[in-house]
Coordinates of C-alpha atoms in Angstrom, one line a residue:
Chain A
M1 CA 14.7 -5.1 -7.9
L2 CA 12.7 -4.4 -4.7
E3 CA 13.8 -0.9 -4.7
D4 CA 12.6 -0.5 -8.3
R5 CA 9.2 -1.9 -7.5
L6 CA 8.9 0.4 -4.6
L7 CA 10.0 3.4 -6.6
S8 CA 7.6 2.5 -9.4
W9 CA 4.8 2.1 -6.9
R10 CA 5.6 5.4 -5.2
F11 CA 5.8 7.2 -8.5
K12 CA 2.4 5.8 -9.5
H13 CA 1.1 7.2 -6.3
G14 CA 2.4 10.7 -7.1
S15 CA 5.9 10.8 -5.7
T16 CA 8.1 13.1 -7.8
D17 CA 11.1 12.2 -5.7
A18 CA 10.6 8.6 -6.7
F19 CA 10.6 9.5 -10.3
R20 CA 13.7 11.6 -10.0
R21 CA 15.4 8.6 -8.4
I22 CA 14.4 6.4 -11.3
Y23 CA 15.6 9.0 -13.8
E24 CA 19.0 9.4 -12.2
K25 CA 19.4 5.7 -11.6
Y26 CA 18.8 4.8 -15.3
E27 CA 19.6 7.9 -17.3
S28 CA 23.1 6.8 -18.1
D29 CA 22.2 3.2 -18.8
L30 CA 19.5 4.3 -21.3
L31 CA 21.7 6.8 -22.9
T32 CA 24.4 4.1 -23.4
L33 CA 21.8 1.9 -25.0
A34 CA 20.4 4.5 -27.2
A35 CA 23.8 5.9 -28.3
N36 CA 25.1 2.4 -29.1
L37 CA 21.9 1.5 -31.0
L38 CA 21.6 4.7 -32.9
A39 CA 25.3 5.6 -33.2
E40 CA 24.2 9.2 -32.8
T41 CA 24.3 11.1 -29.6
N42 CA 21.7 13.8 -30.3
A43 CA 19.2 11.2 -31.4
A44 CA 20.1 9.2 -28.3
E45 CA 19.3 12.1 -26.1
D46 CA 16.0 12.5 -27.8
V47 CA 15.1 8.8 -27.5
V48 CA 15.9 8.8 -23.7
Q49 CA 13.8 11.9 -23.2
D50 CA 10.9 10.4 -25.2
V51 CA 11.1 7.2 -23.2
F52 CA 10.9 9.0 -19.9
I53 CA 8.1 11.3 -21.0
S54 CA 6.2 8.4 -22.3
F55 CA 6.8 6.7 -18.9
V56 CA 5.5 9.7 -17.1
Q57 CA 2.4 9.9 -19.3
S58 CA 1.4 6.3 -19.0
V59 CA 2.3 5.7 -15.4
E60 CA -1.3 4.9 -14.4
K61 CA -1.3 2.0 -16.9
F62 CA 2.2 0.9 -16.0
H63 CA 2.5 -2.5 -14.4
L64 CA 5.9 -3.7 -13.6
R65 CA 6.2 -7.5 -14.2
G66 CA 10.0 -7.8 -14.6
S67 CA 12.8 -5.5 -14.0
L68 CA 12.4 -1.8 -14.4
K69 CA 15.7 -1.5 -16.2
G70 CA 14.5 -4.2 -18.6
Y71 CA 11.3 -2.4 -19.2
L72 CA 13.0 0.9 -19.9
A73 CA 15.6 -0.8 -22.1
T74 CA 12.9 -2.4 -24.2
C75 CA 11.2 1.0 -24.5
V76 CA 14.6 2.5 -25.7
A77 CA 15.0 -0.4 -28.2
N78 CA 11.5 0.2 -29.6
R79 CA 12.1 4.0 -29.9
A80 CA 15.5 3.4 -31.5
R81 CA 13.9 1.2 -34.1
D82 CA 11.3 3.8 -34.9
C83 CA 14.1 6.3 -35.2
I84 CA 16.0 3.9 -37.6
R85 CA 12.9 3.2 -39.6
K86 CA 12.2 6.9 -40.0
R87 CA 15.6 7.5 -41.3
K88 CA 15.4 4.5 -43.6
R89 CA 19.0 4.8 -44.4
Q90 CA 20.6 2.7 -41.8
Q91 CA 23.4 1.3 -43.9
T92 CA 24.2 4.3 -45.8
V93 CA 24.3 6.6 -42.9
A94 CA 26.4 4.3 -40.8
A95 CA 29.7 5.8 -41.9
N96 CA 28.5 9.3 -41.2
E97 CA 27.1 8.2 -37.8
A98 CA 30.4 6.8 -36.8
Q99 CA 32.0 10.1 -37.8
Q100 CA 29.4 11.9 -35.7
L101 CA 30.0 9.8 -32.7
I102 CA 33.7 10.6 -32.8
S103 CA 33.1 14.3 -33.6
N104 CA 30.7 14.5 -30.6
A105 CA 33.3 13.6 -28.1
D106 CA 32.8 17.1 -26.6
G107 CA 29.0 17.1 -27.2
P108 CA 26.1 16.8 -24.9
V109 CA 26.4 13.0 -24.6
Q110 CA 29.9 11.6 -24.3
L111 CA 31.7 8.4 -23.9
V112 CA 32.5 7.8 -20.2
I113 CA 36.0 6.4 -21.1
T114 CA 37.5 7.9 -24.2
S115 CA 40.3 5.9 -25.7
E116 CA 41.3 5.1 -29.2
E117 CA 40.3 1.5 -28.6
L118 CA 36.8 2.3 -27.6
Q119 CA 36.4 4.8 -30.4
Q120 CA 37.4 2.1 -32.8
L121 CA 34.8 -0.2 -31.3
S122 CA 32.0 2.3 -31.4
R123 CA 32.8 2.9 -35.0
A124 CA 32.9 -0.9 -35.7
L125 CA 29.5 -1.3 -34.1
T126 CA 27.9 0.9 -36.7
F127 CA 29.0 -1.5 -39.5
L128 CA 27.0 -4.4 -38.0
P129 CA 23.5 -5.2 -39.3
Y130 CA 21.1 -3.5 -37.0
E131 CA 19.6 -6.7 -35.7
Q132 CA 23.0 -7.9 -34.6
R133 CA 23.9 -4.6 -33.0
E134 CA 20.6 -4.6 -31.2
V135 CA 21.2 -8.1 -29.7
I136 CA 24.7 -7.2 -28.6
V137 CA 23.8 -3.9 -27.1
L138 CA 20.6 -5.1 -25.4
H139 CA 22.3 -8.1 -23.9
L140 CA 25.5 -6.4 -22.7
H141 CA 24.1 -3.0 -21.8
G142 CA 20.4 -3.6 -21.2
D143 CA 21.0 -6.9 -19.3
L144 CA 18.2 -8.4 -21.3
K145 CA 18.2 -12.2 -21.7
F146 CA 18.3 -13.7 -25.2
R147 CA 14.7 -14.9 -24.6
Q148 CA 13.6 -11.3 -24.1
I149 CA 15.5 -10.0 -27.0
A150 CA 14.1 -12.8 -29.2
K151 CA 10.6 -11.7 -28.2
L152 CA 11.4 -8.1 -29.0
Q153 CA 12.8 -9.1 -32.4
N154 CA 10.0 -11.6 -33.0
V155 CA 12.5 -14.4 -33.8
P156 CA 13.4 -17.7 -32.2
V157 CA 15.8 -17.6 -29.3
K158 CA 18.4 -19.4 -31.3
T159 CA 18.3 -16.8 -34.0
A160 CA 18.9 -14.1 -31.4
Q161 CA 21.8 -16.1 -30.0
S162 CA 23.2 -16.5 -33.5
R163 CA 22.9 -12.8 -34.3
Y164 CA 24.9 -12.2 -31.1
R165 CA 27.6 -14.6 -32.0
Y166 CA 27.8 -13.5 -35.6
G167 CA 27.9 -9.9 -34.5
L168 CA 30.7 -10.4 -32.1
D169 CA 32.7 -12.3 -34.8
K170 CA 32.2 -9.5 -37.3
L171 CA 33.3 -7.0 -34.7
R172 CA 36.4 -9.0 -34.1
S173 CA 37.1 -9.1 -37.8
I174 CA 36.6 -5.4 -38.2
L175 CA 38.7 -4.5 -35.3
N176 CA 41.5 -6.9 -36.3
G177 CA 41.4 -5.4 -39.7
E178 CA 41.6 -1.9 -38.3
V179 CA 44.3 -2.7 -36.0
K180 CA 46.2 -4.3 -38.8
K181 CA 45.9 -1.0 -40.7
Chain B
M1 CA 46.2 -7.1 -26.3
K2 CA 44.1 -6.4 -29.4
P3 CA 40.6 -4.9 -28.9
A4 CA 39.1 -8.0 -30.5
D5 CA 40.6 -10.3 -27.9
N6 CA 38.0 -9.6 -25.2
I7 CA 35.2 -8.0 -27.2
E8 CA 32.4 -8.5 -24.7
K9 CA 34.3 -6.9 -21.9
L10 CA 35.3 -4.1 -24.2
I11 CA 31.7 -3.4 -25.3
K12 CA 30.6 -3.1 -21.7
K13 CA 33.1 -0.3 -21.4
L14 CA 31.4 1.5 -24.2
R15 CA 29.3 3.6 -21.9
Y16 CA 27.9 7.1 -22.5
K17 CA 26.8 9.8 -20.1
A18 CA 25.1 13.1 -20.5
G19 CA 27.0 16.3 -19.9
D20 CA 25.5 18.6 -17.3
E21 CA 23.7 20.7 -19.8
A22 CA 22.1 17.7 -21.6
H23 CA 21.2 16.1 -18.3
N24 CA 19.5 19.2 -17.0
R25 CA 17.8 19.8 -20.4
V26 CA 16.3 16.4 -20.5
L27 CA 15.4 16.3 -16.9
N28 CA 13.6 19.7 -17.2
N29 CA 11.7 18.6 -20.2
V30 CA 10.6 15.3 -18.5
F31 CA 9.6 17.2 -15.3
Q32 CA 7.6 19.6 -17.4
A33 CA 5.7 16.7 -18.8
L34 CA 5.3 15.3 -15.4
E35 CA 3.8 18.6 -14.1
M36 CA 1.5 18.9 -17.1
R37 CA 0.4 15.4 -16.4
K38 CA -0.3 16.2 -12.8
K39 CA -2.4 19.2 -13.7
Q40 CA -4.5 17.2 -16.1
K41 CA -5.4 14.8 -13.5
S42 CA -8.4 15.3 -11.3
A43 CA -8.7 13.8 -7.9
V44 CA -10.5 10.9 -9.4
S45 CA -7.7 10.0 -11.7
Q46 CA -5.0 10.1 -9.1
P47 CA -2.9 7.0 -8.8
N48 CA -5.3 4.2 -9.1
I49 CA -4.7 1.6 -6.5
W50 CA -7.7 -0.3 -7.9
R51 CA -5.7 -2.1 -10.5
I52 CA -3.0 -3.2 -8.1
I53 CA -3.3 -6.7 -6.7
M54 CA -1.9 -8.0 -3.4
K55 CA -1.4 -11.7 -3.5
S56 CA 0.4 -12.5 -0.3
P57 CA -1.7 -14.3 2.3
I58 CA 0.6 -12.7 4.9
T59 CA -0.2 -9.3 3.7
K60 CA -3.9 -10.1 3.6
L61 CA -3.6 -11.2 7.2
T62 CA -1.8 -8.0 8.0
V63 CA -4.7 -6.0 6.5
A64 CA -7.0 -8.0 8.7
A65 CA -4.8 -7.2 11.6
V66 CA -4.9 -3.5 10.9
I67 CA -8.7 -3.6 10.8
I68 CA -8.8 -5.6 14.0
I69 CA -6.6 -3.1 15.7
A70 CA -9.0 -0.4 14.6
V71 CA -11.7 -2.5 16.2
V72 CA -9.8 -2.8 19.4
I73 CA -9.4 1.0 19.4
G74 CA -13.0 1.4 18.6
I75 CA -14.0 -0.7 21.5
N76 CA -11.7 1.3 23.8
Q77 CA -13.3 4.5 22.7
F78 CA -16.5 3.7 24.4
G79 CA -17.4 5.7 27.5
G80 CA -20.5 6.8 29.1
R81 CA -22.3 8.2 32.1
L82 CA -24.7 5.8 33.8
G83 CA -26.7 5.9 37.1
S84 CA -28.0 4.2 40.3
T85 CA -27.0 1.0 41.9
S86 CA -28.7 -2.1 43.1
V87 CA -27.8 -5.4 44.6
A88 CA -28.7 -7.2 41.4
W89 CA -26.5 -5.0 39.3
A90 CA -23.6 -5.6 41.7
D91 CA -24.1 -9.3 41.4
V92 CA -24.1 -9.1 37.6
V93 CA -21.0 -7.0 37.3
K94 CA -19.1 -8.9 40.0
P95 CA -17.7 -11.6 37.6
I96 CA -16.6 -8.9 35.2
L97 CA -14.7 -7.1 38.0
N98 CA -13.0 -10.2 39.2
A99 CA -12.4 -12.2 36.0
R100 CA -8.9 -13.3 35.2
T101 CA -9.8 -14.9 31.9
A102 CA -12.7 -14.7 29.6
T103 CA -14.0 -16.0 26.3
L104 CA -16.5 -14.0 24.2
D105 CA -17.8 -13.4 20.8
I106 CA -17.8 -9.8 19.6
L107 CA -20.3 -9.0 16.8
I108 CA -19.8 -5.7 15.1
G109 CA -22.0 -4.0 12.5
S110 CA -25.4 -4.9 11.0
Q111 CA -26.5 -8.5 10.7
E112 CA -26.1 -8.3 6.9
H113 CA -22.4 -7.4 7.0
Q114 CA -21.5 -8.5 10.5
M115 CA -17.9 -9.0 11.6
V116 CA -17.7 -11.8 14.2
I117 CA -14.6 -12.0 16.4
H118 CA -14.0 -14.7 18.9
D119 CA -11.7 -13.7 21.7
E120 CA -10.0 -15.7 24.4
V121 CA -8.6 -13.3 26.9
M122 CA -5.9 -13.9 29.5
G123 CA -4.4 -10.8 31.2
S124 CA -3.0 -8.5 28.6
R125 CA -3.1 -11.1 25.9
I126 CA -5.9 -12.0 23.5
R127 CA -6.1 -14.9 21.1
R128 CA -8.5 -13.7 18.4
T129 CA -10.1 -15.5 15.5
V130 CA -12.2 -13.7 12.9
L131 CA -15.1 -15.4 11.1
G132 CA -14.2 -15.5 7.4
V133 CA -10.4 -15.5 7.9
K134 CA -9.8 -19.2 7.8
H135 CA -7.0 -21.2 9.3
S136 CA -5.7 -18.1 11.0
D137 CA -5.2 -16.8 14.5
I138 CA -4.1 -13.5 15.8
I139 CA -2.4 -13.3 19.2
I140 CA -2.5 -9.7 20.6
D141 CA -0.2 -8.6 23.3
L142 CA -1.7 -5.4 24.5
E143 CA 1.0 -4.6 27.0
Q144 CA 3.8 -5.0 24.4
Q145 CA 1.6 -3.6 21.6
K146 CA 2.5 -6.5 19.4
L147 CA 0.6 -8.9 17.2
L148 CA 1.4 -12.3 16.0
T149 CA -0.6 -13.5 13.0
L150 CA -0.5 -17.2 12.2
D151 CA -1.7 -18.6 9.0
H152 CA -1.9 -22.4 9.6
A153 CA -2.8 -23.3 6.0
Q154 CA 0.2 -21.5 4.5
K155 CA 2.4 -22.1 7.6
T156 CA 3.3 -18.4 7.7
A157 CA 3.6 -16.1 10.6
A158 CA 3.9 -12.3 10.9
Y159 CA 5.0 -10.3 13.9
I160 CA 3.6 -6.9 13.7
E161 CA 4.8 -4.2 16.2
L162 CA 2.4 -1.4 16.8
G163 CA 3.7 2.1 17.5
G164 CA 2.1 5.3 18.6
L165 CA -1.0 3.8 20.2
P166 CA -2.3 4.7 23.6
D167 CA -2.5 2.1 26.3
L168 CA -5.0 -0.6 25.1
Q169 CA -7.3 -2.7 27.3
N170 CA -8.8 -6.0 26.6
Y171 CA -12.5 -6.1 26.5
V172 CA -12.8 -7.4 30.1
E173 CA -10.6 -4.7 31.4
L174 CA -12.5 -2.2 29.5
L175 CA -15.8 -3.3 31.0
R176 CA -14.2 -3.5 34.4
N177 CA -12.9 0.1 34.3
M178 CA -16.0 1.4 32.8
I179 CA -18.2 -0.2 35.5
L180 CA -15.9 1.1 38.3
R181 CA -15.9 4.6 36.8
L182 CA -19.7 4.6 36.5
Q183 CA -20.3 3.2 40.0
N184 CA -18.2 6.0 41.4
K185 CA -20.4 8.6 40.0
P186 CA -22.8 10.2 42.6
D187 CA -25.8 10.1 40.2
F188 CA -25.1 6.5 39.0
Q189 CA -28.4 4.8 38.0
V190 CA -29.4 1.7 36.3
D191 CA -32.8 0.8 34.8
D192 CA -33.7 -2.7 35.9
R193 CA -35.9 -4.1 33.1
G194 CA -36.7 -7.3 35.0
L195 CA -36.9 -10.7 33.4
Q196 CA -37.1 -11.0 29.6
V197 CA -37.4 -14.2 27.6
I198 CA -35.1 -14.6 24.6
E199 CA -35.2 -17.8 22.6
G200 CA -36.9 -19.6 25.5
Q201 CA -34.3 -18.5 28.1
D202 CA -35.0 -16.1 31.0
Y203 CA -32.6 -13.2 31.5
I204 CA -32.3 -10.3 33.8
V205 CA -31.9 -7.2 31.8
F206 CA -30.3 -3.9 32.8
V207 CA -30.1 -0.9 30.7
A208 CA -27.8 2.0 31.4
E209 CA -28.0 5.1 29.2
S210 CA -26.2 8.4 28.8
D211 CA -26.7 11.2 26.3
K212 CA -26.3 9.1 23.2
D213 CA -24.8 5.9 24.5
T214 CA -26.6 2.9 25.7
I215 CA -25.4 -0.3 27.4
T216 CA -27.6 -3.3 27.9
I217 CA -26.6 -6.3 29.9
W218 CA -28.4 -9.6 29.8
A219 CA -27.6 -11.9 32.8
N220 CA -28.5 -15.4 33.9
P221 CA -31.1 -14.9 36.7
E222 CA -29.8 -17.8 38.7
T223 CA -26.1 -17.3 38.5
A224 CA -26.2 -13.5 37.8
L225 CA -23.5 -14.0 35.2
P226 CA -23.7 -11.7 32.3
V227 CA -24.1 -13.6 29.0
R228 CA -24.6 -10.7 26.6
I229 CA -23.7 -7.1 26.5
E230 CA -24.7 -4.6 23.9
Q231 CA -23.2 -1.2 23.4
K232 CA -24.7 1.4 21.2
T233 CA -23.3 4.8 20.3
P234 CA -24.1 7.0 17.3
N235 CA -21.1 5.7 15.5
M236 CA -20.8 2.2 16.8
Q237 CA -22.8 -0.9 17.8
I238 CA -21.1 -3.8 19.5
V239 CA -22.7 -6.9 20.8
C240 CA -20.8 -9.4 23.0
N241 CA -22.3 -12.8 23.2
N242 CA -21.5 -16.1 24.8
L243 CA -19.6 -14.4 27.6
Q244 CA -17.8 -16.8 29.9
F245 CA -15.6 -15.5 32.8
D246 CA -12.8 -17.3 34.5
A247 CA -12.8 -20.0 31.8
V248 CA -10.0 -22.5 32.0
L249 CA -7.6 -21.5 29.3
D250 CA -4.2 -23.0 28.4
E251 CA -1.5 -20.4 28.6
S252 CA 0.1 -21.9 25.5
L253 CA -2.9 -20.5 23.5
F254 CA -1.4 -17.0 24.1
S255 CA 2.2 -17.8 23.3
M256 CA 4.0 -15.4 21.0
E257 CA 6.3 -18.1 19.9
V258 CA 5.9 -19.2 16.3
P259 CA 5.5 -23.0 15.7
D260 CA 8.3 -24.8 14.0
N261 CA 8.5 -24.7 10.2
Y262 CA 6.6 -21.5 9.8
V263 CA 8.0 -18.8 7.6
I264 CA 8.2 -15.6 9.7
Q265 CA 7.8 -12.0 8.5
K266 CA 8.2 -8.9 10.6
A267 CA 6.6 -5.5 10.2
R268 CA 5.9 -2.4 12.2
I269 CA 2.9 -0.2 11.9
D270 CA 3.3 3.2 13.3
F271 CA 0.1 5.0 14.2
K272 CA 1.6 8.1 15.6
E273 CA 1.5 9.6 12.1
S274 CA -2.3 9.3 12.1
S275 CA -3.6 12.7 10.9
E276 CA -6.2 14.4 8.8
S277 CA -4.2 13.8 5.7
G278 CA -3.8 10.1 6.7
F279 CA -7.5 9.9 7.2
I280 CA -8.1 11.4 3.7
E281 CA -5.8 8.8 2.2
S282 CA -7.7 6.2 4.0
L283 CA -10.9 7.5 2.5
R284 CA -9.3 7.4 -0.9
I285 CA -8.2 3.8 -0.5
W286 CA -11.6 2.9 0.9
A287 CA -13.4 4.4 -2.1
E288 CA -10.9 3.0 -4.7
I289 CA -10.3 -0.4 -3.4
I290 CA -13.3 -1.4 -1.3
E291 CA -16.2 0.5 -2.7
D292 CA -15.3 0.8 -6.4
G293 CA -15.1 4.6 -6.7
Q294 CA -17.7 5.4 -4.2
F295 CA -17.5 6.3 -0.5
P296 CA -18.8 3.8 2.0
D297 CA -22.2 4.0 3.5
S298 CA -20.7 4.4 6.9
I299 CA -17.3 4.8 8.5
D300 CA -18.4 3.7 11.9
L301 CA -17.2 0.5 13.4
G302 CA -19.8 -1.4 11.5
G303 CA -18.5 0.1 8.3
I304 CA -15.0 -0.8 9.3
A305 CA -16.2 -4.3 10.0
E306 CA -17.6 -4.6 6.6
T307 CA -14.2 -3.7 5.1
G308 CA -12.8 -6.7 6.7
L309 CA -14.7 -8.9 4.4
K310 CA -14.9 -6.6 1.3
L311 CA -11.2 -5.6 1.4
D312 CA -10.1 -9.2 0.9
E313 CA -12.0 -9.2 -2.4
G314 CA -10.8 -5.8 -3.4
L315 CA -7.2 -6.6 -2.7
K316 CA -7.3 -9.5 -5.1
R317 CA -7.2 -6.9 -7.8
L318 CA -3.9 -5.5 -6.4
N319 CA -0.4 -6.7 -7.4
L320 CA 2.1 -5.5 -4.9
T321 CA 4.9 -7.1 -3.0
D322 CA 4.3 -7.8 0.6
Q323 CA 6.1 -4.7 1.5
E324 CA 4.1 -2.5 -0.8
G325 CA 0.9 -4.2 0.3
L326 CA 1.8 -3.6 3.9
E327 CA 2.3 0.1 3.1
V328 CA -1.2 0.3 1.7
A329 CA -2.6 -1.5 4.6
T330 CA -0.7 0.6 7.0
R331 CA -1.9 3.8 5.4
F332 CA -5.5 2.6 5.5
G333 CA -5.1 1.6 9.2
Q334 CA -3.6 4.9 10.2
G335 CA -6.6 6.7 8.8
L336 CA -8.9 4.5 10.6
V337 CA -7.0 5.2 13.8
F338 CA -7.5 8.9 13.3
I339 CA -11.2 8.6 13.3
R340 CA -11.3 6.1 16.1
F341 CA -9.2 8.3 18.3
F342 CA -11.2 11.3 17.4
K343 CA -14.3 10.7 19.5
G344 CA -14.0 12.6 22.7
E345 CA -12.0 15.4 21.2
G346 CA -14.9 16.9 19.3
Q347 CA -17.8 16.1 17.0
W348 CA -17.6 14.5 13.6
Y349 CA -20.2 13.7 11.0
Y350 CA -20.1 11.5 8.0
A351 CA -22.3 11.9 4.9
G352 CA -20.4 10.0 2.2
K353 CA -23.0 7.5 1.4
G354 CA -23.6 7.4 -2.3
V355 CA -21.1 10.1 -3.0
K356 CA -18.6 9.3 -5.8
L357 CA -14.8 9.9 -5.3
G358 CA -14.1 13.2 -7.2
D359 CA -17.4 14.9 -6.4
S360 CA -16.1 18.3 -5.6
D361 CA -19.5 19.8 -4.5
T362 CA -20.6 17.3 -1.9
P363 CA -19.2 17.4 1.7
I364 CA -18.6 13.9 3.0
F365 CA -17.1 14.5 6.4
W366 CA -16.8 17.3 8.8
Y367 CA -15.3 17.6 12.2
Q368 CA -14.4 20.2 14.8
P369 CA -10.8 19.9 15.9
K370 CA -10.2 20.2 19.6
D371 CA -10.2 23.9 20.7
S372 CA -11.1 25.1 17.2
Q373 CA -13.8 27.7 16.4
T374 CA -14.2 26.4 12.9
W375 CA -14.9 23.1 11.3
R376 CA -12.9 21.1 8.8
V377 CA -15.0 20.0 5.9
I378 CA -13.8 17.2 3.5
Y379 CA -15.5 17.0 0.1
G380 CA -15.9 14.2 -2.3
D381 CA -12.8 15.2 -4.2
L382 CA -11.0 15.1 -0.9
K383 CA -10.2 18.7 -0.7
V384 CA -10.6 20.3 2.7
E385 CA -12.0 23.7 3.8
D386 CA -12.3 25.5 7.1
I387 CA -16.0 26.4 7.6
S388 CA -17.7 28.4 10.3
P389 CA -20.4 26.6 12.3
E390 CA -23.2 28.6 10.7
N391 CA -22.2 27.4 7.2
L392 CA -21.9 23.7 8.1
P393 CA -23.8 21.2 6.0
K394 CA -26.9 19.6 7.5
E395 CA -26.0 17.3 10.3
A396 CA -25.9 13.7 9.3
Y397 CA -25.0 10.4 10.9

């Protein structure tokens, strides 16, 4: 936390090295978030790039109140939503996205651990309603609290918690079903 | 175990990474954006410290300490060439030469923005309080080059180690050494101005002058004890009032021990890095934080004294951790040290009054580095140029 505050401060004061450190520290976390939210690795790469460019361009106005990771994770979530909205075919594309994730195993953005089990899971995630997927991914990968996610989704905290719980239940069902197959 | 059995743990394993190509591609694109951003920025729009707020009382005190150190150094910069001796002069300086302890008030700057310091001096230690910094004391150990700041209201303490400074003297030692040095000069002379009445009191007044420096001492005509000393140089005016020598002072006043139940912080401020670039950074902080985008009227000791009061207000707009605030304070202090050390190694002139940060046409400061044939000129946008003497701006103080 302290390191992040110092890095942010140094970056605001012109340190390119500080920015490089921020980038290398969080690149993988943000890619993971974006890839799991969007279920599409090329789009994930674009989102992460856009988030960092936006960060660079608005650094003078930037004021770190919480964690830097939380801030960047929220930026990724917002960008991912924009991306989803633009496509306006979240549900219909889901199956294709899942295919793309698998087919991109050798692509520019890859799963760190490749196993049948994880590929099943990544595919299963795409079948969740976006709000549920978002809560799960932001909580488990973005380290955001339900309170923060609820604010982002503009819903009560209990709703965010419910979405998390329902999402996990649904994933279990999907995976059990797939395993049974 | 089925994948669904520990779903949260499994999801956490669902991590992605960029391949080398993707990593480099994104990084290059982002850095291109960064470079473009930098090019778009003028000196004025460089990282704006103005919006940043420093909340910690400790850090505020640390800032005060940095300024105070600059003041100590400023005082130590004074030197001069005086002349002639007299019995009366010898009587007046005798208590200064022999004093073991002293108490005094040091007034720096103009009356309107005066910084008032009360010092109690014992050997190499000073207990210092500053008017306007409430419930706080600063113990300075000149020999160890260490400060202890105590905030009695917040029950906080900060040890600040000072690195890279020359040997420092307390004010009494400074006066003593200065007098001895002057008296050893063959052409030593003092102008005895006789008795003067100030606020109904009689004083013997001596004035010693050199090229641009003046020392005036007021002494009690009956005891010959000096009660007021005024030093004037082109870049500094210091008045010492209420002088008392060999006052009875309790050694515990100068203890570097922190009282029980105080929260302690430690910091180190290294001044050896003081350089032209550090001085420029100081000017930037001065303009951005203290003077709202404009360079100060003066960077002499009086100007520095004014920052002591203004900086506190300016720093309320900052929002840094203690560590970050200390970094700003240190950078500011290092710059001040550069200018305070400078006198004696060459000439410098300041003309930043009324100039806005970012004004690329107006020189605000120029100096001749030691053994240099050319001058370094700093402009309002903080760029620096080497200029030959014949092309220098008009001299200004």
